[in-house]
CSV table of C-alpha atoms in Angstrom, one decimal:
chain,number,residue,atom,x,y,z
A,1,UNK,CA,104.4,120.3,124.1
A,2,UNK,CA,108.0,120.8,123.2
A,3,UNK,CA,109.1,124.1,121.8
A,4,UNK,CA,110.2,122.3,118.6
A,5,UNK,CA,106.8,120.8,118.1
A,6,UNK,CA,105.1,124.1,118.9
A,7,UNK,CA,107.1,125.8,116.2
A,8,UNK,CA,106.3,123.0,113.8
A,9,UNK,CA,102.6,123.4,114.6
A,10,UNK,CA,102.9,127.1,113.6
A,11,UNK,CA,104.7,125.9,110.4
A,12,UNK,CA,101.7,123.8,109.6
A,13,UNK,CA,99.3,126.7,110.0
A,14,UNK,CA,101.6,128.9,107.9
A,15,UNK,CA,101.8,126.3,105.2
A,16,UNK,CA,98.0,126.0,105.3
A,17,UNK,CA,97.5,129.5,104.0
A,18,UNK,CA,98.8,132.0,106.5
A,19,UNK,CA,96.6,131.2,109.5
A,20,UNK,CA,98.1,133.0,112.5
A,21,UNK,CA,95.4,132.9,115.2
A,22,UNK,CA,92.1,131.4,116.4
A,23,UNK,CA,88.9,132.4,114.6
A,24,UNK,CA,90.8,133.7,111.5
A,25,UNK,CA,90.2,131.8,108.3
A,26,UNK,CA,93.2,130.8,106.3
A,27,UNK,CA,93.8,132.3,102.9
A,28,UNK,CA,92.2,130.3,100.1
A,29,UNK,CA,95.3,130.3,97.9
A,30,UNK,CA,96.6,127.0,99.2
A,31,UNK,CA,97.3,124.7,96.2
A,32,UNK,CA,95.1,121.6,96.4
A,33,UNK,CA,97.3,119.5,94.0
A,34,UNK,CA,97.6,116.6,96.4
A,35,UNK,CA,96.0,113.4,95.1
A,36,UNK,CA,93.0,112.6,97.2
A,37,UNK,CA,93.9,110.7,100.4
A,38,UNK,CA,92.3,107.3,100.4
A,39,UNK,CA,88.9,107.7,102.0
A,40,UNK,CA,88.0,111.0,100.2
A,41,UNK,CA,85.5,109.1,98.2
A,42,UNK,CA,81.8,109.5,97.6
A,43,UNK,CA,79.8,107.9,100.4
A,44,UNK,CA,76.1,107.4,100.9
A,45,UNK,CA,74.1,110.0,102.7
A,46,UNK,CA,73.2,107.5,105.4
A,47,UNK,CA,76.8,106.6,106.1
A,48,UNK,CA,77.9,110.2,106.2
A,49,UNK,CA,75.0,111.1,108.6
A,50,UNK,CA,75.9,108.2,110.9
A,51,UNK,CA,79.5,109.2,111.3
A,52,UNK,CA,78.6,112.9,111.6
A,53,UNK,CA,76.3,112.0,114.5
A,54,UNK,CA,78.6,109.5,116.2
A,55,UNK,CA,82.1,111.1,115.8
A,56,UNK,CA,82.7,114.7,117.0
A,57,UNK,CA,86.0,114.7,115.1
A,58,UNK,CA,84.2,114.1,111.9
A,59,UNK,CA,82.1,117.2,112.6
A,60,UNK,CA,85.3,119.1,113.2
A,61,UNK,CA,86.8,117.9,109.9
A,62,UNK,CA,83.7,119.0,108.0
A,63,UNK,CA,84.2,122.4,109.5
A,64,UNK,CA,87.8,122.3,108.3
A,65,UNK,CA,86.4,121.5,104.8
A,66,UNK,CA,84.5,124.8,105.1
A,67,UNK,CA,87.8,126.6,105.9
A,68,UNK,CA,87.3,126.9,109.6
A,69,UNK,CA,90.8,127.4,110.9
A,70,UNK,CA,89.8,127.0,114.5
A,71,UNK,CA,88.5,123.5,113.8
A,72,UNK,CA,91.7,122.6,112.2
A,73,UNK,CA,93.7,123.8,115.1
A,74,UNK,CA,91.5,121.8,117.5
A,75,UNK,CA,92.1,118.6,115.5
A,76,UNK,CA,95.9,119.2,115.5
A,77,UNK,CA,95.7,119.7,119.3
A,78,UNK,CA,93.7,116.5,119.8
A,79,UNK,CA,95.9,114.3,117.6
A,80,UNK,CA,99.4,115.6,117.4
A,81,UNK,CA,100.8,113.9,120.5
A,82,UNK,CA,99.2,110.6,119.4
A,83,UNK,CA,100.7,110.9,115.9
A,84,UNK,CA,104.1,111.7,117.2
A,85,UNK,CA,104.0,108.6,119.4
A,86,UNK,CA,102.9,106.5,116.5
A,87,UNK,CA,105.6,107.8,114.3
A,88,UNK,CA,108.2,107.1,117.0
A,89,UNK,CA,107.5,103.4,116.5
A,90,UNK,CA,108.3,103.5,112.8
A,91,UNK,CA,110.9,106.4,112.6
A,92,UNK,CA,114.5,106.4,113.8
A,93,UNK,CA,114.4,109.8,115.6
A,94,UNK,CA,112.2,112.2,117.5
A,95,UNK,CA,112.7,115.0,115.0
A,96,UNK,CA,111.7,112.7,112.2
A,97,UNK,CA,108.6,111.7,114.1
A,98,UNK,CA,107.6,115.4,114.4
A,99,UNK,CA,108.4,116.1,110.8
A,100,UNK,CA,106.2,113.1,109.7
A,101,UNK,CA,103.4,114.3,112.0
A,102,UNK,CA,103.6,117.8,110.4
A,103,UNK,CA,103.5,116.3,106.9
A,104,UNK,CA,100.4,114.3,107.9
A,105,UNK,CA,98.5,117.4,109.0
A,106,UNK,CA,99.5,119.2,105.9
A,107,UNK,CA,98.0,116.4,103.8
A,108,UNK,CA,94.9,116.5,105.9
A,109,UNK,CA,94.5,120.2,105.2
A,110,UNK,CA,95.2,120.0,101.5
A,111,UNK,CA,92.7,117.2,101.1
A,112,UNK,CA,90.0,119.0,103.1
A,113,UNK,CA,87.8,120.0,100.1
A,114,UNK,CA,87.5,116.3,99.1
A,115,UNK,CA,86.8,115.0,102.5
A,116,UNK,CA,83.7,112.8,102.9
A,117,UNK,CA,82.6,111.3,106.2
A,118,UNK,CA,82.9,107.7,105.2
A,119,UNK,CA,84.7,106.5,108.3
A,120,UNK,CA,85.8,107.6,111.8
A,121,UNK,CA,88.0,110.6,111.5
A,122,UNK,CA,90.9,108.8,113.3
A,123,UNK,CA,90.7,105.9,110.8
A,124,UNK,CA,91.1,108.4,107.9
A,125,UNK,CA,93.9,110.3,109.7
A,126,UNK,CA,95.9,107.2,110.5
A,127,UNK,CA,95.5,106.0,106.9
A,128,UNK,CA,97.2,109.2,105.8
A,129,UNK,CA,99.8,108.9,108.5
A,130,UNK,CA,100.6,105.3,107.4
A,131,UNK,CA,101.1,106.6,103.8
A,132,UNK,CA,103.4,109.3,105.0
A,133,UNK,CA,105.4,106.9,107.1
A,134,UNK,CA,105.8,104.4,104.2
A,135,UNK,CA,106.8,107.1,101.8
A,136,UNK,CA,109.4,108.3,104.3
A,137,UNK,CA,110.8,104.8,104.7
A,138,UNK,CA,111.1,104.3,101.0
A,139,UNK,CA,112.9,107.6,100.6
A,140,UNK,CA,115.2,106.9,103.5
A,141,UNK,CA,116.2,103.5,102.1
A,142,UNK,CA,117.0,105.1,98.7
A,143,UNK,CA,119.1,107.9,100.3
A,144,UNK,CA,121.2,105.9,102.7
A,145,UNK,CA,121.5,102.7,104.7
A,146,UNK,CA,120.9,103.3,108.4
A,147,UNK,CA,123.8,102.0,110.4
A,148,UNK,CA,122.4,102.7,113.9
A,149,UNK,CA,118.9,103.5,115.1
A,150,UNK,CA,118.5,106.2,117.7
A,151,UNK,CA,116.4,105.6,120.8
A,152,UNK,CA,113.2,107.6,120.2
A,153,UNK,CA,112.7,110.2,122.9
A,154,UNK,CA,109.2,108.9,123.4
A,155,UNK,CA,110.7,105.6,124.7
A,156,UNK,CA,112.9,107.5,127.2
A,157,UNK,CA,110.1,109.1,129.2
A,158,UNK,CA,108.9,106.9,132.1
A,159,UNK,CA,105.2,106.9,131.1
A,160,UNK,CA,105.8,105.9,127.5
A,161,UNK,CA,108.6,103.4,128.4
A,162,UNK,CA,106.3,101.8,131.0
A,163,UNK,CA,103.4,101.7,128.5
A,164,UNK,CA,105.5,100.3,125.7
A,165,UNK,CA,107.1,97.7,128.0
A,166,UNK,CA,103.7,96.7,129.2
A,167,UNK,CA,102.4,96.5,125.7
A,168,UNK,CA,105.4,94.3,124.6
A,169,UNK,CA,105.1,92.0,127.5
A,170,UNK,CA,101.3,91.7,127.3
A,171,UNK,CA,101.5,91.0,123.6
A,172,UNK,CA,104.3,88.4,124.0
A,173,UNK,CA,102.4,86.5,126.7
A,174,UNK,CA,105.5,86.2,128.9
A,175,UNK,CA,105.6,86.7,132.6
A,176,UNK,CA,108.9,88.5,133.7
A,177,UNK,CA,110.8,87.1,136.7
A,178,UNK,CA,112.3,90.5,137.3
A,179,UNK,CA,111.3,94.0,136.4
A,180,UNK,CA,113.6,96.2,134.3
A,181,UNK,CA,114.1,99.8,135.4
A,182,UNK,CA,115.3,103.1,133.8
A,183,UNK,CA,117.7,102.8,130.9
A,184,UNK,CA,117.6,99.0,130.9
A,185,UNK,CA,113.8,99.1,130.3
A,186,UNK,CA,114.2,101.7,127.5
A,187,UNK,CA,116.8,99.5,125.8
A,188,UNK,CA,114.6,96.4,126.1
A,189,UNK,CA,111.6,98.2,124.8
A,190,UNK,CA,113.6,99.7,121.9
A,191,UNK,CA,115.2,96.5,120.8
A,192,UNK,CA,112.0,94.4,121.1
A,193,UNK,CA,109.7,96.8,119.3
A,194,UNK,CA,112.3,97.6,116.6
A,195,UNK,CA,112.7,93.9,116.0
A,196,UNK,CA,109.3,93.9,114.4
A,197,UNK,CA,108.6,94.8,110.8
A,198,UNK,CA,107.2,98.3,110.1
A,199,UNK,CA,103.8,96.9,109.4
A,200,UNK,CA,103.8,94.7,112.6
A,201,UNK,CA,104.7,97.8,114.7
A,202,UNK,CA,102.1,99.9,113.1
A,203,UNK,CA,99.3,97.3,113.6
A,204,UNK,CA,100.4,96.7,117.2
A,205,UNK,CA,100.4,100.4,118.1
A,206,UNK,CA,97.1,101.0,116.5
A,207,UNK,CA,95.6,98.1,118.3
A,208,UNK,CA,97.2,98.7,121.7
A,209,UNK,CA,97.5,102.5,121.9
A,210,UNK,CA,94.5,103.6,119.7
A,211,UNK,CA,92.2,100.6,120.6
A,212,UNK,CA,91.3,100.2,117.0
A,213,UNK,CA,89.4,97.2,115.8
A,214,UNK,CA,90.7,94.8,113.2
A,215,UNK,CA,88.4,96.4,110.7
A,216,UNK,CA,89.6,99.9,111.6
A,217,UNK,CA,93.2,98.9,111.4
A,218,UNK,CA,92.6,97.2,108.1
A,219,UNK,CA,91.1,100.3,106.7
A,220,UNK,CA,93.9,102.5,108.0
A,221,UNK,CA,96.7,100.2,106.7
A,222,UNK,CA,94.8,99.3,103.4
A,223,UNK,CA,94.8,95.6,104.3
A,224,UNK,CA,92.1,93.0,104.9
A,225,UNK,CA,91.0,92.3,108.5
A,226,UNK,CA,92.4,88.8,108.0
A,227,UNK,CA,95.8,90.2,107.1
A,228,UNK,CA,95.7,92.5,110.2
A,229,UNK,CA,94.9,89.5,112.4
A,230,UNK,CA,97.8,87.7,110.9
A,231,UNK,CA,100.1,90.7,111.4
A,232,UNK,CA,99.2,91.0,115.1
A,233,UNK,CA,99.7,87.3,115.6
A,234,UNK,CA,103.1,87.4,114.0
A,235,UNK,CA,104.0,90.5,116.1
A,236,UNK,CA,103.1,88.6,119.3
A,237,UNK,CA,105.2,85.6,118.3
A,238,UNK,CA,108.2,87.8,117.3
A,239,UNK,CA,107.9,89.8,120.5
A,240,UNK,CA,107.9,86.6,122.5
A,241,UNK,CA,111.0,85.4,120.7
A,242,UNK,CA,112.8,88.8,121.2
A,243,UNK,CA,111.9,89.0,124.9
A,244,UNK,CA,112.2,85.4,126.0
A,245,UNK,CA,116.0,85.3,126.4
A,246,UNK,CA,115.8,88.4,128.6
A,247,UNK,CA,112.9,87.2,130.7
A,248,UNK,CA,114.5,83.8,131.3
A,249,UNK,CA,118.2,84.8,131.7
A,250,UNK,CA,118.6,88.5,131.6
A,251,UNK,CA,120.1,88.5,128.1
A,252,UNK,CA,119.0,91.6,126.2
A,253,UNK,CA,117.2,91.0,122.9
A,254,UNK,CA,119.1,91.5,119.7
A,255,UNK,CA,118.5,94.5,117.6
A,256,UNK,CA,117.3,94.1,114.1
A,257,UNK,CA,114.2,93.8,111.9
A,258,UNK,CA,112.2,90.6,111.5
């Protein structure tokens, strides 16, 4: 974990009522003014019982609802890297991805008292993350027009670059005649993935990285399963169009949003 992300994790705990160490409960003075996050709705006893039995993260979140700070820390540990990676696909910088991840966990904590086990915990979490990302995008577009998109640091690491390159190529259905390496691969991945719309990127990453079903993605993105299927289909077509010139002739894909 980077030093910056570790500091931000501590900031999350501080904002959640002064938690400073394991097995200490946070202060109860945290304002719960946040409007309930999506799935915090009444669910049937049978549904809640099913998810409590099948999903250990649901059980952790129920402990968080009872002000168990250790359970909250464990959920942060389990999901922070995955959330940062997801935010890298929809945010222009590494620092912003970490900020959005921090905001997501803050919202999780503030909504804890209204949490109901009506879905997998990851589905509920990524619903909140999607809302945070969309709000950030709208705010950014109102503040300024982005002239240049930075290469997210997650794309620069060999493991993530290889995974994203594989994802893009697999989704496009193309077979490369030559393999890109190093900086070239990072640029190809960046331009291809960023050529997709925000929703297409989100759906693709939830499908490929989180192995979520159409129904789970639909719930997280507040869409119908049919709309998710259409998003993923368009993402594959757009990735193919973005990557095909490079695959065939070595011409790098053009940057821009579809």
